[in-house]
mmCIF file of C-alpha atoms in Angstrom:
data_model
loop_
_atom_site.group_PDB
_atom_site.id
_atom_site.type_symbol
_atom_site.label_atom_id
_atom_site.label_comp_id
_atom_site.label_asym_id
_atom_site.label_seq_id
_atom_site.Cartn_x
_atom_site.Cartn_y
_atom_site.Cartn_z
ATOM 1 C CA MET A 21 -20.621 0.183 -8.052
ATOM 2 C CA GLN A 22 -22.247 1.028 -4.728
ATOM 3 C CA GLU A 23 -21.136 -2.305 -3.235
ATOM 4 C CA VAL A 24 -17.527 -1.540 -4.145
ATOM 5 C CA PHE A 25 -17.715 1.915 -2.580
ATOM 6 C CA ALA A 26 -19.174 0.355 0.580
ATOM 7 C CA LEU A 27 -16.266 -2.092 0.788
ATOM 8 C CA ILE A 28 -13.779 0.740 0.309
ATOM 9 C CA GLU A 29 -15.411 2.773 3.076
ATOM 10 C CA LYS A 30 -15.365 -0.208 5.453
ATOM 11 C CA SER A 31 -11.708 -0.920 4.664
ATOM 12 C CA LYS A 32 -10.843 2.754 5.058
ATOM 13 C CA LYS A 33 -12.258 2.849 8.587
ATOM 14 C CA GLU A 34 -10.158 -0.178 9.547
ATOM 15 C CA PHE A 35 -7.082 1.362 7.918
ATOM 16 C CA THR A 36 -7.494 4.536 9.981
ATOM 17 C CA ASN A 37 -6.872 2.604 13.205
ATOM 18 C CA LEU A 38 -3.434 1.262 12.280
ATOM 19 C CA GLU A 39 -0.460 1.781 14.572
ATOM 20 C CA LEU A 40 1.415 4.090 12.183
ATOM 21 C CA PHE A 41 -1.266 6.747 12.499
ATOM 22 C CA GLU A 42 -1.197 6.523 16.287
ATOM 23 C CA TYR A 43 2.568 7.091 16.108
ATOM 24 C CA MET A 44 2.130 10.074 13.790
ATOM 25 C CA GLN A 45 -0.324 11.668 16.231
ATOM 26 C CA ASP A 46 1.825 11.105 19.318
ATOM 27 C CA LYS A 47 2.747 14.641 20.347
ATOM 28 C CA SER A 48 5.342 13.407 22.817
ATOM 29 C CA ILE A 49 7.455 12.764 19.703
ATOM 30 C CA THR A 50 8.841 15.683 17.699
ATOM 31 C CA PRO A 51 6.984 16.370 14.423
ATOM 32 C CA SER A 52 10.024 15.767 12.218
ATOM 33 C CA LYS A 53 10.573 12.405 13.880
ATOM 34 C CA ARG A 54 6.949 11.488 13.209
ATOM 35 C CA LEU A 55 7.655 12.014 9.496
ATOM 36 C CA SER A 56 11.099 10.413 9.552
ATOM 37 C CA PHE A 57 9.835 7.484 7.482
ATOM 38 C CA ALA A 58 9.698 9.795 4.434
ATOM 39 C CA PRO A 59 12.825 8.353 2.722
ATOM 40 C CA CYS A 60 11.305 4.873 3.004
ATOM 41 C CA MET A 61 8.381 6.023 0.840
ATOM 42 C CA THR A 62 10.575 7.060 -2.081
ATOM 43 C CA HIS A 63 10.147 4.151 -4.481
ATOM 44 C CA PHE A 64 6.359 4.153 -4.360
ATOM 45 C CA ILE A 65 5.913 7.926 -4.468
ATOM 46 C CA MET A 66 8.201 8.270 -7.465
ATOM 47 C CA SER A 67 6.621 5.238 -9.171
ATOM 48 C CA PHE A 68 3.131 6.589 -8.557
ATOM 49 C CA GLY A 69 3.738 9.255 -11.182
ATOM 50 C CA ASP A 70 4.527 6.516 -13.697
ATOM 51 C CA LEU A 71 1.460 4.500 -12.688
ATOM 52 C CA ASN A 72 -0.664 7.498 -13.566
ATOM 53 C CA LYS A 73 1.174 8.203 -16.825
ATOM 54 C CA TYR A 74 1.648 4.712 -18.197
ATOM 55 C CA VAL A 75 -0.799 2.369 -16.455
ATOM 56 C CA PHE A 76 -3.981 4.229 -15.510
ATOM 57 C CA LYS A 77 -4.159 6.549 -18.524
ATOM 58 C CA GLU A 78 -4.919 5.706 -22.128
ATOM 59 C CA ALA A 79 -3.561 7.858 -24.945
ATOM 60 C CA GLN A 80 -6.901 7.933 -26.759
ATOM 61 C CA PRO A 81 -9.749 7.471 -24.271
ATOM 62 C CA VAL A 82 -13.046 6.516 -25.885
ATOM 63 C CA THR A 83 -15.328 6.034 -22.874
ATOM 64 C CA LYS A 84 -16.560 8.438 -20.221
ATOM 65 C CA LEU A 85 -14.957 6.249 -17.558
ATOM 66 C CA GLN A 86 -11.547 6.428 -19.195
ATOM 67 C CA HIS A 87 -11.863 10.198 -19.586
ATOM 68 C CA ILE A 88 -12.510 10.395 -15.827
ATOM 69 C CA ILE A 89 -9.441 8.243 -15.179
ATOM 70 C CA ASN A 90 -7.249 10.323 -17.493
ATOM 71 C CA GLU A 91 -8.324 13.585 -15.899
ATOM 72 C CA HIS A 92 -7.568 12.233 -12.446
ATOM 73 C CA ALA A 93 -4.227 10.782 -13.541
ATOM 74 C CA ASN A 94 -3.188 14.098 -15.074
ATOM 75 C CA GLU A 95 -3.668 15.682 -11.660
ATOM 76 C CA ASP A 96 -1.839 13.017 -9.653
ATOM 77 C CA GLU A 97 1.135 12.280 -11.892
ATOM 78 C CA GLU A 98 3.192 15.291 -10.788
ATOM 79 C CA HIS A 99 2.767 15.030 -7.002
ATOM 80 C CA TRP A 100 6.189 13.418 -6.678
ATOM 81 C CA ARG A 101 7.705 16.872 -7.180
ATOM 82 C CA TRP A 102 6.160 18.000 -3.888
ATOM 83 C CA PHE A 103 7.564 14.913 -2.198
ATOM 84 C CA VAL A 104 11.112 15.694 -3.359
ATOM 85 C CA THR A 105 10.759 19.261 -2.108
ATOM 86 C CA ASP A 106 9.529 18.049 1.276
ATOM 87 C CA LEU A 107 12.436 15.605 1.587
ATOM 88 C CA GLU A 108 14.767 18.578 1.332
ATOM 89 C CA LYS A 109 12.799 20.562 3.911
ATOM 90 C CA LEU A 110 12.796 17.568 6.272
ATOM 91 C CA ASN A 111 16.599 17.377 5.983
ATOM 92 C CA CYS A 112 16.362 13.893 4.489
ATOM 93 C CA ASP A 113 19.157 14.453 1.979
ATOM 94 C CA PRO A 114 21.895 12.214 3.354
ATOM 95 C CA ILE A 115 25.525 12.765 2.532
ATOM 96 C CA GLN A 116 26.088 9.608 0.544
ATOM 97 C CA ASN A 117 26.920 8.678 -3.013
ATOM 98 C CA PHE A 118 24.417 7.603 -5.624
ATOM 99 C CA SER A 119 25.146 3.883 -5.332
ATOM 100 C CA LYS A 120 24.507 3.927 -1.572
ATOM 101 C CA ALA A 121 21.252 5.797 -2.109
ATOM 102 C CA LEU A 122 20.153 3.126 -4.585
ATOM 103 C CA LYS A 123 21.038 0.372 -2.132
ATOM 104 C CA SER A 124 18.871 2.096 0.462
ATOM 105 C CA ILE A 125 15.866 2.347 -1.859
ATOM 106 C CA TRP A 126 16.242 -1.297 -2.920
ATOM 107 C CA SER A 127 17.051 -2.636 0.535
ATOM 108 C CA GLU A 128 15.242 -5.294 2.540
ATOM 109 C CA GLU A 129 13.886 -2.532 4.793
ATOM 110 C CA THR A 130 11.927 -0.991 1.922
ATOM 111 C CA LYS A 131 10.733 -4.112 0.103
ATOM 112 C CA ILE A 132 7.010 -3.503 0.708
ATOM 113 C CA THR A 133 7.368 0.029 -0.635
ATOM 114 C CA ARG A 134 8.697 -1.366 -3.893
ATOM 115 C CA GLN A 135 6.094 -4.101 -4.146
ATOM 116 C CA ILE A 136 3.176 -1.661 -4.071
ATOM 117 C CA SER A 137 3.740 -0.157 -7.506
ATOM 118 C CA TYR A 138 4.393 -3.574 -9.060
ATOM 119 C CA TYR A 139 1.228 -5.037 -7.560
ATOM 120 C CA VAL A 140 -0.945 -2.063 -8.529
ATOM 121 C CA ALA A 141 0.407 -2.145 -12.084
ATOM 122 C CA GLY A 142 -0.267 -5.872 -12.244
ATOM 123 C CA TYR A 143 -3.850 -5.402 -11.096
ATOM 124 C CA THR A 144 -4.656 -2.540 -13.483
ATOM 125 C CA LEU A 145 -2.455 -2.497 -16.600
ATOM 126 C CA THR A 146 -4.824 -4.548 -18.764
ATOM 127 C CA ALA A 147 -7.956 -4.050 -16.669
ATOM 128 C CA GLU A 148 -11.081 -2.466 -18.086
ATOM 129 C CA PRO A 149 -11.783 1.126 -16.958
ATOM 130 C CA ILE A 150 -14.361 0.246 -14.288
ATOM 131 C CA ILE A 151 -11.825 -2.032 -12.569
ATOM 132 C CA LYS A 152 -9.200 0.703 -12.766
ATOM 133 C CA ILE A 153 -11.715 3.030 -11.117
ATOM 134 C CA ALA A 154 -12.122 0.569 -8.244
ATOM 135 C CA ALA A 155 -8.353 0.424 -7.765
ATOM 136 C CA ILE A 156 -7.940 4.197 -7.946
ATOM 137 C CA GLU A 157 -10.799 4.741 -5.489
ATOM 138 C CA ALA A 158 -9.075 2.384 -3.038
ATOM 139 C CA LEU A 159 -5.790 4.257 -3.508
ATOM 140 C CA GLU A 160 -7.562 7.569 -2.961
ATOM 141 C CA ALA A 161 -9.115 6.297 0.265
ATOM 142 C CA VAL A 162 -5.710 5.184 1.555
ATOM 143 C CA GLY A 163 -4.217 8.536 0.594
ATOM 144 C CA ASN A 164 -6.980 10.468 2.300
ATOM 145 C CA VAL A 165 -6.362 8.657 5.589
ATOM 146 C CA PHE A 166 -2.623 9.253 5.386
ATOM 147 C CA PHE A 167 -2.795 12.931 4.436
ATOM 148 C CA CYS A 168 -5.439 13.718 7.063
ATOM 149 C CA VAL A 169 -2.836 12.730 9.644
ATOM 150 C CA SER A 170 0.341 13.919 7.911
ATOM 151 C CA SER A 171 -1.148 17.377 7.328
ATOM 152 C CA GLN A 172 -1.597 17.786 11.086
ATOM 153 C CA VAL A 173 2.039 16.848 11.662
ATOM 154 C CA ALA A 174 3.161 19.189 8.881
ATOM 155 C CA SER A 175 1.147 22.006 10.459
ATOM 156 C CA GLU A 176 2.905 21.451 13.784
ATOM 157 C CA LEU A 177 6.256 21.401 12.034
ATOM 158 C CA ASN A 178 5.438 24.578 10.118
ATOM 159 C CA LYS A 179 5.029 26.459 13.407
ATOM 160 C CA ILE A 180 8.590 25.489 14.283
ATOM 161 C CA THR A 181 10.412 25.697 10.957
ATOM 162 C CA ARG A 182 8.244 28.269 9.141
ATOM 163 C CA LYS A 183 8.422 25.990 6.098
ATOM 164 C CA ASP A 184 5.477 24.852 4.005
ATOM 165 C CA TYR A 185 5.309 21.124 3.335
ATOM 166 C CA LEU A 186 3.573 20.688 0.000
ATOM 167 C CA TYR A 187 3.383 16.896 -0.075
ATOM 168 C CA PHE A 188 2.683 16.084 3.559
ATOM 169 C CA GLY A 189 0.727 19.249 4.277
ATOM 170 C CA GLU A 190 -2.717 20.791 3.973
ATOM 171 C CA SER A 191 -2.466 21.741 0.295
ATOM 172 C CA HIS A 192 -2.098 18.093 -0.719
ATOM 173 C CA LEU A 193 -4.906 16.976 1.592
ATOM 174 C CA LYS A 194 -7.294 19.391 -0.127
ATOM 175 C CA LEU A 195 -6.679 17.552 -3.390
ATOM 176 C CA GLU A 196 -6.918 14.075 -1.840
ATOM 177 C CA THR A 197 -10.651 14.019 -1.237
ATOM 178 C CA GLY A 198 -10.730 10.240 -1.091
ATOM 179 C CA HIS A 199 -12.506 9.959 -4.447
ATOM 180 C CA THR A 200 -11.473 9.725 -8.089
ATOM 181 C CA VAL A 201 -13.811 12.516 -9.091
ATOM 182 C CA GLY A 202 -14.618 15.726 -7.316
ATOM 183 C CA THR A 203 -18.080 16.632 -8.607
ATOM 184 C CA PRO A 204 -21.353 15.249 -7.224
ATOM 185 C CA GLU A 205 -22.571 14.580 -10.777
ATOM 186 C CA ALA A 206 -19.574 12.407 -11.631
ATOM 187 C CA GLU A 207 -19.748 10.581 -8.293
ATOM 188 C CA ASP A 208 -23.426 9.891 -8.912
ATOM 189 C CA PHE A 209 -22.578 8.588 -12.383
ATOM 190 C CA LEU A 210 -20.051 6.118 -10.949
ATOM 191 C CA ALA A 211 -22.314 5.027 -8.105
ATOM 192 C CA LYS A 212 -25.121 4.110 -10.513
ATOM 193 C CA ILE A 213 -22.965 1.833 -12.668
ATOM 194 C CA GLN A 214 -24.216 -1.745 -12.499
ATOM 195 C CA LEU A 215 -21.393 -4.282 -12.410
ATOM 196 C CA THR A 216 -21.519 -7.791 -13.786
ATOM 197 C CA ASP A 217 -20.793 -10.608 -11.343
ATOM 198 C CA SER A 218 -17.311 -10.946 -12.844
ATOM 199 C CA GLN A 219 -16.602 -7.219 -12.569
ATOM 200 C CA ARG A 220 -17.847 -7.134 -8.990
ATOM 201 C CA GLN A 221 -15.607 -10.029 -8.000
ATOM 202 C CA GLN A 222 -12.600 -8.426 -9.713
ATOM 203 C CA ALA A 223 -13.266 -5.077 -8.081
ATOM 204 C CA PHE A 224 -13.655 -6.618 -4.623
ATOM 205 C CA GLU A 225 -10.413 -8.571 -5.003
ATOM 206 C CA ILE A 226 -8.441 -5.531 -6.126
ATOM 207 C CA VAL A 227 -9.792 -3.336 -3.326
ATOM 208 C CA GLU A 228 -8.965 -5.981 -0.721
ATOM 209 C CA LYS A 229 -5.471 -6.527 -2.125
ATOM 210 C CA ILE A 230 -4.708 -2.809 -2.221
ATOM 211 C CA PHE A 231 -5.726 -2.312 1.398
ATOM 212 C CA GLN A 232 -3.754 -5.411 2.365
ATOM 213 C CA ILE A 233 -0.480 -4.248 0.775
ATOM 214 C CA PHE A 234 -0.876 -0.713 2.138
ATOM 215 C CA THR A 235 -1.578 -2.095 5.599
ATOM 216 C CA GLU A 236 1.691 -4.025 5.382
ATOM 217 C CA TRP A 237 3.360 -0.834 4.190
ATOM 218 C CA THR A 238 2.336 1.096 7.291
ATOM 219 C CA TYR A 239 4.251 -1.379 9.449
ATOM 220 C CA GLU A 240 7.310 -1.002 7.240
ATOM 221 C CA LEU A 241 7.123 2.794 7.519
ATOM 222 C CA LEU A 242 6.683 2.585 11.276
ATOM 223 C CA ALA A 243 9.658 0.248 11.665
ATOM 224 C CA TYR A 244 11.763 2.593 9.542
ATOM 225 C CA ALA A 245 10.798 5.630 11.625
ATOM 226 C CA GLN A 246 11.487 3.828 14.886
ATOM 227 C CA LYS A 247 14.888 2.681 13.650
ATOM 228 C CA TYR A 248 16.136 5.814 11.914
ATOM 229 C CA GLY A 249 14.123 8.600 13.521
ATOM 230 C CA VAL A 250 16.735 9.074 16.222
ATOM 231 C CA GLU A 251 16.984 12.280 18.169
ATOM 232 C CA SER A 252 19.475 14.664 16.630
ATOM 233 C CA ILE A 253 20.666 18.006 17.976
ATOM 234 C CA GLU A 254 18.182 19.607 15.595
ATOM 235 C CA ASN A 255 15.350 17.447 16.931
ATOM 236 C CA GLN A 256 16.290 18.336 20.488
ATOM 237 C CA ALA A 257 16.050 22.013 19.593
ATOM 238 C CA GLU A 258 12.722 21.283 17.928
ATOM 239 C CA ALA A 259 11.483 19.669 21.140
ATOM 240 C CA VAL A 260 12.362 22.803 23.069
ATOM 241 C CA LEU A 261 10.456 24.935 20.570
ATOM 242 C CA MET A 262 7.463 22.583 20.809
ATOM 243 C CA ALA A 263 7.291 23.225 24.522
ATOM 244 C CA CYS A 264 7.082 26.953 23.831
ATOM 245 C CA ILE A 265 4.204 26.737 21.360
#
């Protein structure tokens, strides 16, 4: 499994340098504007709970690997609740009816967001546990990169709004270590697993595909933020407060 972890680490370093993360760290832009892509994330974030409940987990795990997956999935499946709370705090609740909200979520502008959960489910639904682990490790690496940056933005925003951002903030980052398991013993157990040639090829393909679709996603999020993250009166006031901090 060491070769798979090495590929994930290499891909993670490349992922860190994407344009979205430069945008999120640009302090000439107000913090709320740097997170204004949040509504675009909705389909994947909400679907991620279902991926953990119905795709990654097994009702009756019989192997140590599947027990590890189930424990991790139990932790991750409820994070969407934090996301919904943060949407409210970011003033992302638009005044529009339900049908318009659905059209927004299933629009051309959010098509990559929707594809992620379908692709991940396709890669993992019938996969053996070790392949699921490879996919989850890749997802964790992507999440760790994102939350390392978003937590900094949330911290800046907290100084202005005095609101805690559970999904985008520090508390979520502490849980997203970048690994499926949090103990050295379990990590050592995974690292020592010897893959067959077929398993190695499958794992490599899934890791590469996950980083590819998430890379595409960052450009969709960036385009959304640049289009809809317009300066409002509230953002202008926020900019004034930023200058005073």
